[in-house]
Amino acid sequence: MPEDCLFCRIVSGSIPATKVHEDAETLAFLDIHPQARTHVLVIPKAHVGSVLDLPAGSPVMARLTEVACRLAREGKIAESGFRLAVNTGTDGGQTVGHLHLHLLGGRRMTWPPG
Ligand code: AMP
Ligand code: ZN
């Protein structure tokens, strides 16, 4: 576990977070600066820097997506719609270097994003 990784520290419990889902491989918690009524981050527990670090055929994104869709259904935002986003690298707006899937919902999204 990279000691200086914020999300690894959330996984280990040394930084608190409001968890909404946890299983052996995945953790989901509320974003500290929510950009929509529902704003959850879904992450692999094992450190992965970004999608670029996933090997071909990795099941990680499928797992994150499955958890996000389950949370969207449970939170009653699946019917009206929601957004899944993976910011990657500097131009992609990634600010935390541990792969995370944003689940955003509860308001009408705009396109293109900023
Ligand atoms: P990104 O900008 O795509 O890398 O997303 C990182 C997200 O992590 C941002 O939406 C932040 O608001 C969120 N964030 C940063 N620190 C924390 C924290 N301690 N707990 C929960 N979310 C956080
Ligand atoms: Zn990490």
Tab-separated table of C-alpha atoms and ligand atoms in Angstrom:
chain	number	residue	atom	x	y	z
A	1	MET	CA	0.000	0.000	0.000
A	2	PRO	CA	1.517	3.327	-0.974
A	3	GLU	CA	1.768	5.181	2.360
A	4	ASP	CA	1.130	8.555	0.775
A	5	CYS	CA	-1.972	7.506	-1.190
A	6	LEU	CA	-5.120	9.153	0.168
A	7	PHE	CA	-7.486	6.402	-0.965
A	8	CYS	CA	-5.195	3.615	0.298
A	9	ARG	CA	-5.385	5.363	3.658
A	10	ILE	CA	-9.176	5.379	3.442
A	11	VAL	CA	-9.042	1.637	2.672
A	12	SER	CA	-6.794	1.010	5.694
A	13	GLY	CA	-9.023	3.167	7.912
A	14	SER	CA	-6.360	5.715	8.830
A	15	ILE	CA	-8.460	8.423	7.122
A	16	PRO	CA	-12.222	8.340	7.795
A	17	ALA	CA	-14.834	8.139	5.040
A	18	THR	CA	-18.556	7.543	4.865
A	19	LYS	CA	-18.652	4.057	3.388
A	20	VAL	CA	-21.690	2.990	1.380
A	21	HIS	CA	-20.411	-0.372	0.150
A	22	GLU	CA	-17.559	-2.702	0.996
A	23	ASP	CA	-16.590	-6.157	-0.190
A	24	ALA	CA	-13.316	-8.070	-0.395
A	25	GLU	CA	-12.020	-6.133	-3.402
A	26	THR	CA	-14.012	-2.916	-3.606
A	27	LEU	CA	-14.891	0.080	-1.450
A	28	ALA	CA	-17.419	2.843	-2.128
A	29	PHE	CA	-17.701	6.029	-0.091
A	30	LEU	CA	-19.230	9.496	-0.326
A	31	ASP	CA	-17.178	12.161	-2.097
A	32	ILE	CA	-16.095	14.827	0.388
A	33	HIS	CA	-16.977	17.616	-2.098
A	34	PRO	CA	-20.159	16.316	-3.721
A	35	GLN	CA	-20.897	17.627	-7.217
A	36	ALA	CA	-24.441	16.227	-7.262
A	37	ARG	CA	-27.033	15.037	-4.736
A	38	THR	CA	-25.516	11.576	-5.123
A	39	HIS	CA	-21.728	11.547	-5.483
A	40	VAL	CA	-20.032	8.299	-4.599
A	41	LEU	CA	-16.499	7.129	-5.352
A	42	VAL	CA	-16.021	3.436	-6.086
A	43	ILE	CA	-12.450	2.179	-5.815
A	44	PRO	CA	-10.469	-1.052	-5.886
A	45	LYS	CA	-9.004	-1.759	-2.441
A	46	ALA	CA	-5.677	-2.680	-3.995
A	47	HIS	CA	-3.732	0.337	-5.199
A	48	VAL	CA	-4.051	1.071	-8.925
A	49	GLY	CA	-2.863	4.478	-10.118
A	50	SER	CA	-5.314	4.904	-12.990
A	51	VAL	CA	-7.076	2.956	-15.715
A	52	LEU	CA	-3.801	3.135	-17.654
A	53	ASP	CA	-2.263	0.779	-15.104
A	54	LEU	CA	-4.836	-1.984	-15.564
A	55	PRO	CA	-3.567	-4.974	-17.514
A	56	ALA	CA	-5.500	-6.180	-20.564
A	57	GLY	CA	-8.476	-8.257	-19.505
A	58	SER	CA	-8.516	-6.878	-15.958
A	59	PRO	CA	-11.881	-7.390	-14.211
A	60	VAL	CA	-11.436	-4.268	-12.065
A	61	MET	CA	-13.507	-1.790	-14.118
A	62	ALA	CA	-16.311	-4.346	-14.476
A	63	ARG	CA	-16.384	-4.757	-10.692
A	64	LEU	CA	-16.416	-1.011	-10.045
A	65	THR	CA	-19.208	-0.567	-12.606
A	66	GLU	CA	-21.259	-3.377	-11.078
A	67	VAL	CA	-21.024	-1.816	-7.606
A	68	ALA	CA	-21.867	1.659	-8.977
A	69	CYS	CA	-24.958	0.331	-10.787
A	70	ARG	CA	-26.108	-1.486	-7.658
A	71	LEU	CA	-25.731	1.712	-5.624
A	72	ALA	CA	-27.558	3.700	-8.326
A	73	ARG	CA	-30.483	1.272	-8.158
A	74	GLU	CA	-30.513	1.269	-4.344
A	75	GLY	CA	-30.362	5.083	-4.301
A	76	LYS	CA	-33.286	5.278	-6.752
A	77	ILE	CA	-31.304	7.258	-9.316
A	78	ALA	CA	-31.047	4.487	-11.891
A	79	GLU	CA	-34.389	5.216	-13.556
A	80	SER	CA	-33.877	8.941	-14.088
A	81	GLY	CA	-30.231	8.452	-15.035
A	82	PHE	CA	-26.779	9.054	-13.668
A	83	ARG	CA	-23.199	9.512	-14.774
A	84	LEU	CA	-20.148	7.307	-14.281
A	85	ALA	CA	-16.837	9.105	-14.779
A	86	VAL	CA	-13.176	8.135	-14.579
A	87	ASN	CA	-10.935	11.195	-14.689
A	88	THR	CA	-7.488	10.187	-15.882
A	89	GLY	CA	-4.264	12.180	-15.747
A	90	THR	CA	-3.736	15.912	-15.585
A	91	ASP	CA	-5.862	16.964	-18.549
A	92	GLY	CA	-8.515	14.464	-17.490
A	93	GLY	CA	-8.867	16.224	-14.147
A	94	GLN	CA	-7.561	13.381	-11.978
A	95	THR	CA	-6.506	14.773	-8.607
A	96	VAL	CA	-6.120	11.541	-6.616
A	97	GLY	CA	-3.698	8.943	-7.986
A	98	HIS	CA	-5.734	5.886	-7.036
A	99	LEU	CA	-8.254	4.646	-9.599
A	100	HIS	CA	-11.804	5.710	-8.776
A	101	LEU	CA	-15.149	5.644	-10.518
A	102	HIS	CA	-17.380	8.646	-9.834
A	103	LEU	CA	-21.087	7.881	-9.527
A	104	LEU	CA	-23.006	11.143	-9.955
A	105	GLY	CA	-26.774	11.458	-9.889
A	106	GLY	CA	-29.804	13.193	-8.458
A	107	ARG	CA	-29.622	16.114	-10.868
A	108	ARG	CA	-29.633	16.678	-14.632
A	109	MET	CA	-26.087	16.429	-15.986
A	110	THR	CA	-24.822	18.693	-18.719
A	111	TRP	CA	-22.691	17.842	-21.729
A	112	PRO	CA	-19.930	18.520	-22.618
A	113	PRO	CA	-18.453	18.408	-19.112
A	114	GLY	CA	-16.119	21.233	-18.127
B	1	AMP	P1	-10.632	13.167	-9.216
B	1	AMP	O1	-10.545	14.667	-9.243
B	1	AMP	O2	-11.377	12.572	-10.367
B	1	AMP	O3	-9.253	12.553	-9.012
B	1	AMP	O4	-11.511	12.797	-7.965
B	1	AMP	C1	-11.018	12.809	-6.663
B	1	AMP	C2	-12.206	13.017	-5.786
B	1	AMP	O5	-11.832	12.683	-4.466
B	1	AMP	C3	-12.711	14.463	-5.756
B	1	AMP	O6	-14.057	14.495	-6.215
B	1	AMP	C4	-12.590	14.850	-4.279
B	1	AMP	O7	-13.653	15.634	-3.833
B	1	AMP	C5	-12.579	13.497	-3.606
B	1	AMP	N1	-11.905	13.460	-2.308
B	1	AMP	C6	-10.720	14.016	-1.978
B	1	AMP	N2	-10.420	13.735	-0.693
B	1	AMP	C7	-11.433	12.975	-0.209
B	1	AMP	C8	-11.710	12.361	1.045
B	1	AMP	N3	-10.875	12.467	2.096
B	1	AMP	N4	-12.868	11.656	1.188
B	1	AMP	C9	-13.718	11.556	0.152
B	1	AMP	N5	-13.507	12.090	-1.060
B	1	AMP	C10	-12.385	12.796	-1.250
B	2	ZN	ZN	-3.809	3.936	-3.359
